[in-house]
């Protein structure tokens, strides 16, 4: 609802400023039309590190392990590769689905990402070059080694069928794993938050995730507060900084 209202407000503002449409004020602006309460609240769903259900032979399984277990399937073997990629590389679903083997430069450790918005957008801006993360570089190499022959450069990296069909399968898998309120787009939040620990400079992180600015990036960064405290304690230890009995 908010996106459509904002789009309508932008159209009307353009009409007023560029086409001289005789409106004294924008009837779709946020000042005149109240947006739904809490609509701008950012999601903070992360994969929990441990759980007390679905125990495996070595004890409780994390939500990550439970998710990978249910998306692993003989009928759609690339689903698990696709989910693992999303958690490690932080690409959008459409970006990952459009990737072809020709888009991967193993020597430079980069991928060429087509902008999925529309054809005009792709033609004007061209592909976006992003660095491959160590985990996804290993993932692609393992996927290649599992193939019986060299991949066709024009073939999709992840053979998931249509995006809508994958979304249906993913929804079923999440319910089967007993996970609640976990959308596929939440995996982009998970990946962004994980990668933030590797990139102290947030601008570098933007180059990986494809966010346009730090404001957009902030919506996807959901740190675990205990982890931040532990990281600070470890850095202080390495720097030889002692805070009384803080370690106790």
PDB file of C-alpha atoms in Angstrom:
ATOM      1  CA  UNK A   1       0.000   0.000   0.000  1.00  0.00           C
ATOM      2  CA  UNK A   2       2.776   2.420   0.943  1.00  0.00           C
ATOM      3  CA  UNK A   3       4.727   1.718  -2.241  1.00  0.00           C
ATOM      4  CA  UNK A   4       1.673   2.349  -4.405  1.00  0.00           C
ATOM      5  CA  UNK A   5       0.809   5.535  -2.541  1.00  0.00           C
ATOM      6  CA  UNK A   6       4.372   6.782  -2.894  1.00  0.00           C
ATOM      7  CA  UNK A   7       4.370   5.934  -6.594  1.00  0.00           C
ATOM      8  CA  UNK A   8       1.119   7.830  -7.065  1.00  0.00           C
ATOM      9  CA  UNK A   9       2.524  10.789  -5.124  1.00  0.00           C
ATOM     10  CA  UNK A  10       5.618  10.820  -7.359  1.00  0.00           C
ATOM     11  CA  UNK A  11       3.501  10.750 -10.507  1.00  0.00           C
ATOM     12  CA  UNK A  12       1.345  13.629  -9.294  1.00  0.00           C
ATOM     13  CA  UNK A  13       4.388  15.635  -8.204  1.00  0.00           C
ATOM     14  CA  UNK A  14       5.927  15.136 -11.647  1.00  0.00           C
ATOM     15  CA  UNK A  15       2.669  16.205 -13.273  1.00  0.00           C
ATOM     16  CA  UNK A  16       2.542  19.354 -11.126  1.00  0.00           C
ATOM     17  CA  UNK A  17       6.164  20.393 -11.677  1.00  0.00           C
ATOM     18  CA  UNK A  18       6.746  19.279 -15.276  1.00  0.00           C
ATOM     19  CA  UNK A  19       3.334  19.341 -16.933  1.00  0.00           C
ATOM     20  CA  UNK A  20       1.821  22.298 -15.069  1.00  0.00           C
ATOM     21  CA  UNK A  21      -1.176  20.297 -13.913  1.00  0.00           C
ATOM     22  CA  UNK A  22      -3.188  22.824 -11.862  1.00  0.00           C
ATOM     23  CA  UNK A  23      -3.042  21.214  -8.407  1.00  0.00           C
ATOM     24  CA  UNK A  24      -2.368  23.394  -5.385  1.00  0.00           C
ATOM     25  CA  UNK A  25      -1.055  20.435  -3.400  1.00  0.00           C
ATOM     26  CA  UNK A  26      -0.247  16.781  -3.959  1.00  0.00           C
ATOM     27  CA  UNK A  27      -3.352  14.785  -2.917  1.00  0.00           C
ATOM     28  CA  UNK A  28      -1.310  11.588  -2.402  1.00  0.00           C
ATOM     29  CA  UNK A  29       1.441  13.125  -0.281  1.00  0.00           C
ATOM     30  CA  UNK A  30       2.188  11.781   3.170  1.00  0.00           C
ATOM     31  CA  UNK A  31       0.941  15.018   4.689  1.00  0.00           C
ATOM     32  CA  UNK A  32      -2.566  14.488   3.311  1.00  0.00           C
ATOM     33  CA  UNK A  33      -2.877  10.699   3.163  1.00  0.00           C
ATOM     34  CA  UNK A  34      -1.815   8.888   6.291  1.00  0.00           C
ATOM     35  CA  UNK A  35       0.241   5.762   5.633  1.00  0.00           C
ATOM     36  CA  UNK A  36      -0.650   2.536   7.482  1.00  0.00           C
ATOM     37  CA  UNK A  37       0.775   2.466  10.992  1.00  0.00           C
ATOM     38  CA  UNK A  38       4.048   0.561  11.241  1.00  0.00           C
ATOM     39  CA  UNK A  39       4.329   0.115   7.475  1.00  0.00           C
ATOM     40  CA  UNK A  40       7.863   1.481   7.433  1.00  0.00           C
ATOM     41  CA  UNK A  41       9.062  -0.827  10.202  1.00  0.00           C
ATOM     42  CA  UNK A  42      12.007  -2.807   8.917  1.00  0.00           C
ATOM     43  CA  UNK A  43      12.041  -6.578   9.250  1.00  0.00           C
ATOM     44  CA  UNK A  44      14.498  -8.103  11.675  1.00  0.00           C
ATOM     45  CA  UNK A  45      14.059 -11.824  10.996  1.00  0.00           C
ATOM     46  CA  UNK A  46      17.366 -13.672  11.250  1.00  0.00           C
ATOM     47  CA  UNK A  47      18.161 -17.377  11.250  1.00  0.00           C
ATOM     48  CA  UNK A  48      18.552 -18.509  14.840  1.00  0.00           C
ATOM     49  CA  UNK A  49      21.817 -20.267  15.581  1.00  0.00           C
ATOM     50  CA  UNK A  50      20.291 -23.042  17.662  1.00  0.00           C
ATOM     51  CA  UNK A  51      16.926 -24.615  18.343  1.00  0.00           C
ATOM     52  CA  UNK A  52      15.394 -27.226  20.618  1.00  0.00           C
ATOM     53  CA  UNK A  53      13.291 -28.966  17.990  1.00  0.00           C
ATOM     54  CA  UNK A  54      14.101 -31.274  15.092  1.00  0.00           C
ATOM     55  CA  UNK A  55      17.125 -32.673  16.871  1.00  0.00           C
ATOM     56  CA  UNK A  56      19.781 -34.348  14.794  1.00  0.00           C
ATOM     57  CA  UNK A  57      22.261 -37.045  15.797  1.00  0.00           C
ATOM     58  CA  UNK A  58      24.630 -34.374  17.122  1.00  0.00           C
ATOM     59  CA  UNK A  59      22.012 -32.432  19.062  1.00  0.00           C
ATOM     60  CA  UNK A  60      19.684 -29.535  18.218  1.00  0.00           C
ATOM     61  CA  UNK A  61      19.758 -28.292  14.642  1.00  0.00           C
ATOM     62  CA  UNK A  62      20.084 -24.601  13.848  1.00  0.00           C
ATOM     63  CA  UNK A  63      17.464 -22.958  11.663  1.00  0.00           C
ATOM     64  CA  UNK A  64      20.070 -22.785   8.913  1.00  0.00           C
ATOM     65  CA  UNK A  65      20.572 -26.561   8.998  1.00  0.00           C
ATOM     66  CA  UNK A  66      16.842 -27.219   9.160  1.00  0.00           C
ATOM     67  CA  UNK A  67      16.209 -24.979   6.165  1.00  0.00           C
ATOM     68  CA  UNK A  68      18.923 -26.605   4.047  1.00  0.00           C
ATOM     69  CA  UNK A  69      17.662 -30.055   5.010  1.00  0.00           C
ATOM     70  CA  UNK A  70      14.153 -29.406   3.685  1.00  0.00           C
ATOM     71  CA  UNK A  71      15.170 -27.612   0.471  1.00  0.00           C
ATOM     72  CA  UNK A  72      17.459 -30.488  -0.490  1.00  0.00           C
ATOM     73  CA  UNK A  73      15.443 -32.481  -2.978  1.00  0.00           C
ATOM     74  CA  UNK A  74      15.989 -34.920  -5.832  1.00  0.00           C
ATOM     75  CA  UNK A  75      13.209 -33.357  -7.908  1.00  0.00           C
ATOM     76  CA  UNK A  76      14.703 -29.838  -7.650  1.00  0.00           C
ATOM     77  CA  UNK A  77      18.395 -30.305  -6.776  1.00  0.00           C
ATOM     78  CA  UNK A  78      19.329 -26.675  -7.462  1.00  0.00           C
ATOM     79  CA  UNK A  79      17.000 -25.326  -4.787  1.00  0.00           C
ATOM     80  CA  UNK A  80      19.546 -25.969  -2.047  1.00  0.00           C
ATOM     81  CA  UNK A  81      22.321 -24.304  -4.080  1.00  0.00           C
ATOM     82  CA  UNK A  82      20.050 -21.326  -4.630  1.00  0.00           C
ATOM     83  CA  UNK A  83      19.229 -20.960  -0.926  1.00  0.00           C
ATOM     84  CA  UNK A  84      22.868 -21.339   0.109  1.00  0.00           C
ATOM     85  CA  UNK A  85      23.849 -18.711  -2.460  1.00  0.00           C
ATOM     86  CA  UNK A  86      21.251 -16.273  -1.102  1.00  0.00           C
ATOM     87  CA  UNK A  87      22.535 -16.665   2.464  1.00  0.00           C
ATOM     88  CA  UNK A  88      26.174 -16.146   1.493  1.00  0.00           C
ATOM     89  CA  UNK A  89      26.094 -13.580  -1.353  1.00  0.00           C
ATOM     90  CA  UNK A  90      23.069 -11.394  -0.431  1.00  0.00           C
ATOM     91  CA  UNK A  91      21.763 -11.076  -3.983  1.00  0.00           C
ATOM     92  CA  UNK A  92      18.107 -10.458  -4.648  1.00  0.00           C
ATOM     93  CA  UNK A  93      16.067 -13.427  -5.842  1.00  0.00           C
ATOM     94  CA  UNK A  94      15.663 -12.011  -9.346  1.00  0.00           C
ATOM     95  CA  UNK A  95      19.363 -11.222  -9.638  1.00  0.00           C
ATOM     96  CA  UNK A  96      20.398 -14.740  -8.657  1.00  0.00           C
ATOM     97  CA  UNK A  97      17.800 -16.355 -10.927  1.00  0.00           C
ATOM     98  CA  UNK A  98      19.101 -14.372 -13.928  1.00  0.00           C
ATOM     99  CA  UNK A  99      22.760 -15.334 -13.409  1.00  0.00           C
ATOM    100  CA  UNK A 100      24.393 -17.282 -16.226  1.00  0.00           C
ATOM    101  CA  UNK A 101      27.734 -19.068 -16.119  1.00  0.00           C
ATOM    102  CA  UNK A 102      29.168 -16.446 -18.466  1.00  0.00           C
ATOM    103  CA  UNK A 103      28.505 -13.869 -15.737  1.00  0.00           C
ATOM    104  CA  UNK A 104      31.098 -15.457 -13.447  1.00  0.00           C
ATOM    105  CA  UNK A 105      34.761 -14.460 -13.631  1.00  0.00           C
ATOM    106  CA  UNK A 106      36.577 -17.036 -11.522  1.00  0.00           C
ATOM    107  CA  UNK A 107      39.953 -15.372 -12.036  1.00  0.00           C
ATOM    108  CA  UNK A 108      38.870 -11.931 -10.852  1.00  0.00           C
ATOM    109  CA  UNK A 109      36.406 -13.408  -8.345  1.00  0.00           C
ATOM    110  CA  UNK A 110      33.517 -11.276  -9.594  1.00  0.00           C
ATOM    111  CA  UNK A 111      30.022 -11.696 -10.964  1.00  0.00           C
ATOM    112  CA  UNK A 112      28.228  -9.557 -13.514  1.00  0.00           C
ATOM    113  CA  UNK A 113      24.705  -8.947 -12.211  1.00  0.00           C
ATOM    114  CA  UNK A 114      21.974  -7.915 -14.629  1.00  0.00           C
ATOM    115  CA  UNK A 115      19.705  -5.290 -13.161  1.00  0.00           C
ATOM    116  CA  UNK A 116      16.306  -7.008 -12.903  1.00  0.00           C
ATOM    117  CA  UNK A 117      14.111  -3.906 -12.847  1.00  0.00           C
ATOM    118  CA  UNK A 118      13.273  -3.631 -16.560  1.00  0.00           C
ATOM    119  CA  UNK A 119      14.863  -3.762 -20.018  1.00  0.00           C
ATOM    120  CA  UNK A 120      15.335   0.016 -20.258  1.00  0.00           C
ATOM    121  CA  UNK A 121      17.001   0.069 -16.836  1.00  0.00           C
ATOM    122  CA  UNK A 122      19.399  -2.705 -17.868  1.00  0.00           C
ATOM    123  CA  UNK A 123      20.277  -1.058 -21.192  1.00  0.00           C
ATOM    124  CA  UNK A 124      20.991   2.360 -19.684  1.00  0.00           C
ATOM    125  CA  UNK A 125      23.059   1.244 -16.691  1.00  0.00           C
ATOM    126  CA  UNK A 126      24.486  -2.015 -17.947  1.00  0.00           C
ATOM    127  CA  UNK A 127      25.461  -4.926 -15.675  1.00  0.00           C
ATOM    128  CA  UNK A 128      26.730  -4.374 -12.151  1.00  0.00           C
ATOM    129  CA  UNK A 129      30.036  -5.971 -11.191  1.00  0.00           C
ATOM    130  CA  UNK A 130      30.126  -7.353  -7.655  1.00  0.00           C
ATOM    131  CA  UNK A 131      32.814  -9.276  -5.765  1.00  0.00           C
ATOM    132  CA  UNK A 132      32.285 -12.958  -5.124  1.00  0.00           C
ATOM    133  CA  UNK A 133      32.408 -13.887  -1.463  1.00  0.00           C
ATOM    134  CA  UNK A 134      34.707 -16.769  -0.442  1.00  0.00           C
ATOM    135  CA  UNK A 135      31.767 -19.030   0.431  1.00  0.00           C
ATOM    136  CA  UNK A 136      29.960 -18.435  -2.857  1.00  0.00           C
ATOM    137  CA  UNK A 137      33.150 -18.821  -4.871  1.00  0.00           C
ATOM    138  CA  UNK A 138      33.621 -22.227  -3.244  1.00  0.00           C
ATOM    139  CA  UNK A 139      29.939 -22.995  -3.836  1.00  0.00           C
ATOM    140  CA  UNK A 140      30.231 -22.350  -7.573  1.00  0.00           C
ATOM    141  CA  UNK A 141      33.394 -24.418  -7.859  1.00  0.00           C
ATOM    142  CA  UNK A 142      31.737 -27.296  -6.001  1.00  0.00           C
ATOM    143  CA  UNK A 143      28.691 -27.033  -8.243  1.00  0.00           C
ATOM    144  CA  UNK A 144      30.911 -27.176 -11.329  1.00  0.00           C
ATOM    145  CA  UNK A 145      32.758 -30.214 -10.019  1.00  0.00           C
ATOM    146  CA  UNK A 146      29.440 -31.979  -9.397  1.00  0.00           C
ATOM    147  CA  UNK A 147      28.406 -31.537 -13.042  1.00  0.00           C
ATOM    148  CA  UNK A 148      29.128 -34.284 -15.551  1.00  0.00           C
ATOM    149  CA  UNK A 149      30.293 -31.826 -18.224  1.00  0.00           C
ATOM    150  CA  UNK A 150      31.390 -28.232 -18.595  1.00  0.00           C
ATOM    151  CA  UNK A 151      28.461 -25.864 -18.062  1.00  0.00           C
ATOM    152  CA  UNK A 152      27.032 -24.012 -21.042  1.00  0.00           C
ATOM    153  CA  UNK A 153      28.018 -20.324 -20.685  1.00  0.00           C
ATOM    154  CA  UNK A 154      24.463 -19.285 -21.570  1.00  0.00           C
ATOM    155  CA  UNK A 155      22.821 -21.710 -19.153  1.00  0.00           C
ATOM    156  CA  UNK A 156      21.448 -20.429 -15.845  1.00  0.00           C
ATOM    157  CA  UNK A 157      23.637 -21.185 -12.853  1.00  0.00           C
ATOM    158  CA  UNK A 158      20.620 -22.208 -10.795  1.00  0.00           C
ATOM    159  CA  UNK A 159      18.040 -24.340 -12.580  1.00  0.00           C
ATOM    160  CA  UNK A 160      15.058 -23.547 -10.337  1.00  0.00           C
ATOM    161  CA  UNK A 161      12.420 -23.179 -13.037  1.00  0.00           C
ATOM    162  CA  UNK A 162      10.223 -20.094 -12.722  1.00  0.00           C
ATOM    163  CA  UNK A 163      10.686 -17.770  -9.766  1.00  0.00           C
ATOM    164  CA  UNK A 164       7.031 -18.128  -8.787  1.00  0.00           C
ATOM    165  CA  UNK A 165       7.268 -21.916  -8.803  1.00  0.00           C
ATOM    166  CA  UNK A 166      10.364 -21.723  -6.615  1.00  0.00           C
ATOM    167  CA  UNK A 167       8.562 -19.408  -4.202  1.00  0.00           C
ATOM    168  CA  UNK A 168       5.810 -21.994  -3.783  1.00  0.00           C
ATOM    169  CA  UNK A 169       8.354 -24.731  -3.089  1.00  0.00           C
ATOM    170  CA  UNK A 170      10.257 -22.499  -0.696  1.00  0.00           C
ATOM    171  CA  UNK A 171       7.090 -21.677   1.238  1.00  0.00           C
ATOM    172  CA  UNK A 172       6.293 -25.361   1.608  1.00  0.00           C
ATOM    173  CA  UNK A 173       9.857 -26.102   2.716  1.00  0.00           C
ATOM    174  CA  UNK A 174       9.772 -23.399   5.395  1.00  0.00           C
ATOM    175  CA  UNK A 175       6.534 -24.795   6.818  1.00  0.00           C
ATOM    176  CA  UNK A 176       7.945 -28.327   6.713  1.00  0.00           C
ATOM    177  CA  UNK A 177      11.011 -27.168   8.652  1.00  0.00           C
ATOM    178  CA  UNK A 178       8.789 -25.617  11.302  1.00  0.00           C
ATOM    179  CA  UNK A 179      10.182 -22.140  10.676  1.00  0.00           C
ATOM    180  CA  UNK A 180       7.857 -19.221  11.168  1.00  0.00           C
ATOM    181  CA  UNK A 181       7.753 -15.851   9.440  1.00  0.00           C
ATOM    182  CA  UNK A 182      10.768 -16.559   7.224  1.00  0.00           C
ATOM    183  CA  UNK A 183      10.477 -15.222   3.690  1.00  0.00           C
ATOM    184  CA  UNK A 184      13.071 -15.798   1.015  1.00  0.00           C
ATOM    185  CA  UNK A 185      13.893 -12.089   1.063  1.00  0.00           C
ATOM    186  CA  UNK A 186      14.750 -12.459   4.750  1.00  0.00           C
ATOM    187  CA  UNK A 187      17.775 -14.456   3.593  1.00  0.00           C
ATOM    188  CA  UNK A 188      19.108 -11.242   2.056  1.00  0.00           C
ATOM    189  CA  UNK A 189      18.834  -9.652   5.511  1.00  0.00           C
ATOM    190  CA  UNK A 190      20.644 -12.651   6.966  1.00  0.00           C
ATOM    191  CA  UNK A 191      23.420 -12.484   4.373  1.00  0.00           C
ATOM    192  CA  UNK A 192      23.876  -8.726   4.719  1.00  0.00           C
ATOM    193  CA  UNK A 193      24.165  -8.997   8.496  1.00  0.00           C
ATOM    194  CA  UNK A 194      26.695 -11.835   8.210  1.00  0.00           C
ATOM    195  CA  UNK A 195      28.801 -10.047   5.608  1.00  0.00           C
ATOM    196  CA  UNK A 196      28.878  -6.857   7.682  1.00  0.00           C
ATOM    197  CA  UNK A 197      31.337  -8.598  10.003  1.00  0.00           C
ATOM    198  CA  UNK A 198      33.761  -8.943   7.070  1.00  0.00           C
ATOM    199  CA  UNK A 199      33.521  -5.328   5.898  1.00  0.00           C
ATOM    200  CA  UNK A 200      34.205  -2.606   8.483  1.00  0.00           C
ATOM    201  CA  UNK A 201      33.646  -0.030   5.736  1.00  0.00           C
ATOM    202  CA  UNK A 202      29.885  -0.006   4.976  1.00  0.00           C
ATOM    203  CA  UNK A 203      30.535   1.399   1.496  1.00  0.00           C
ATOM    204  CA  UNK A 204      32.456  -1.769   0.675  1.00  0.00           C
ATOM    205  CA  UNK A 205      29.503  -3.799   1.908  1.00  0.00           C
ATOM    206  CA  UNK A 206      27.217  -1.841  -0.427  1.00  0.00           C
ATOM    207  CA  UNK A 207      29.394  -2.950  -3.348  1.00  0.00           C
ATOM    208  CA  UNK A 208      28.727  -6.554  -2.379  1.00  0.00           C
ATOM    209  CA  UNK A 209      24.999  -6.352  -1.675  1.00  0.00           C
ATOM    210  CA  UNK A 210      24.074  -3.858  -4.399  1.00  0.00           C
ATOM    211  CA  UNK A 211      22.362  -1.378  -2.079  1.00  0.00           C
ATOM    212  CA  UNK A 212      22.217   2.128  -3.490  1.00  0.00           C
ATOM    213  CA  UNK A 213      23.067   3.977  -0.281  1.00  0.00           C
ATOM    214  CA  UNK A 214      23.684   3.516   3.427  1.00  0.00           C
ATOM    215  CA  UNK A 215      20.048   4.209   4.275  1.00  0.00           C
ATOM    216  CA  UNK A 216      18.963   1.248   2.151  1.00  0.00           C
ATOM    217  CA  UNK A 217      21.748  -0.884   3.606  1.00  0.00           C
ATOM    218  CA  UNK A 218      20.644  -0.064   7.154  1.00  0.00           C
ATOM    219  CA  UNK A 219      17.259  -1.688   6.543  1.00  0.00           C
ATOM    220  CA  UNK A 220      19.000  -5.008   5.900  1.00  0.00           C
ATOM    221  CA  UNK A 221      21.634  -4.903   8.610  1.00  0.00           C
ATOM    222  CA  UNK A 222      20.293  -6.711  11.673  1.00  0.00           C
ATOM    223  CA  UNK A 223      23.208  -7.405  14.041  1.00  0.00           C
ATOM    224  CA  UNK A 224      22.995  -9.720  17.024  1.00  0.00           C
ATOM    225  CA  UNK A 225      23.722  -7.489  20.011  1.00  0.00           C
ATOM    226  CA  UNK A 226      25.493 -10.188  22.024  1.00  0.00           C
ATOM    227  CA  UNK A 227      27.716 -10.851  19.038  1.00  0.00           C
ATOM    228  CA  UNK A 228      28.616  -7.152  18.817  1.00  0.00           C
ATOM    229  CA  UNK A 229      29.529  -7.144  22.503  1.00  0.00           C
ATOM    230  CA  UNK A 230      31.677 -10.258  22.082  1.00  0.00           C
ATOM    231  CA  UNK A 231      33.378  -8.787  19.000  1.00  0.00           C
ATOM    232  CA  UNK A 232      34.186  -5.618  20.935  1.00  0.00           C
ATOM    233  CA  UNK A 233      35.626  -7.645  23.810  1.00  0.00           C
ATOM    234  CA  UNK A 234      37.786  -9.660  21.409  1.00  0.00           C
ATOM    235  CA  UNK A 235      39.107  -6.536  19.680  1.00  0.00           C
ATOM    236  CA  UNK A 236      39.851  -4.966  23.056  1.00  0.00           C
ATOM    237  CA  UNK A 237      41.733  -8.105  24.069  1.00  0.00           C
ATOM    238  CA  UNK A 238      43.803  -8.038  20.883  1.00  0.00           C
ATOM    239  CA  UNK A 239      44.612  -4.367  21.419  1.00  0.00           C
ATOM    240  CA  UNK A 240      45.599  -5.005  25.020  1.00  0.00           C
ATOM    241  CA  UNK A 241      42.822  -2.838  26.416  1.00  0.00           C
ATOM    242  CA  UNK A 242      41.665  -3.947  29.881  1.00  0.00           C
ATOM    243  CA  UNK A 243      38.406  -2.792  31.418  1.00  0.00           C
ATOM    244  CA  UNK A 244      38.667  -3.872  35.008  1.00  0.00           C
ATOM    245  CA  UNK A 245      36.698  -7.069  35.610  1.00  0.00           C
ATOM    246  CA  UNK A 246      34.613  -6.744  32.405  1.00  0.00           C
ATOM    247  CA  UNK A 247      35.619 -10.241  31.312  1.00  0.00           C
ATOM    248  CA  UNK A 248      34.180 -11.674  34.495  1.00  0.00           C
TER     249      UNK A 248
END
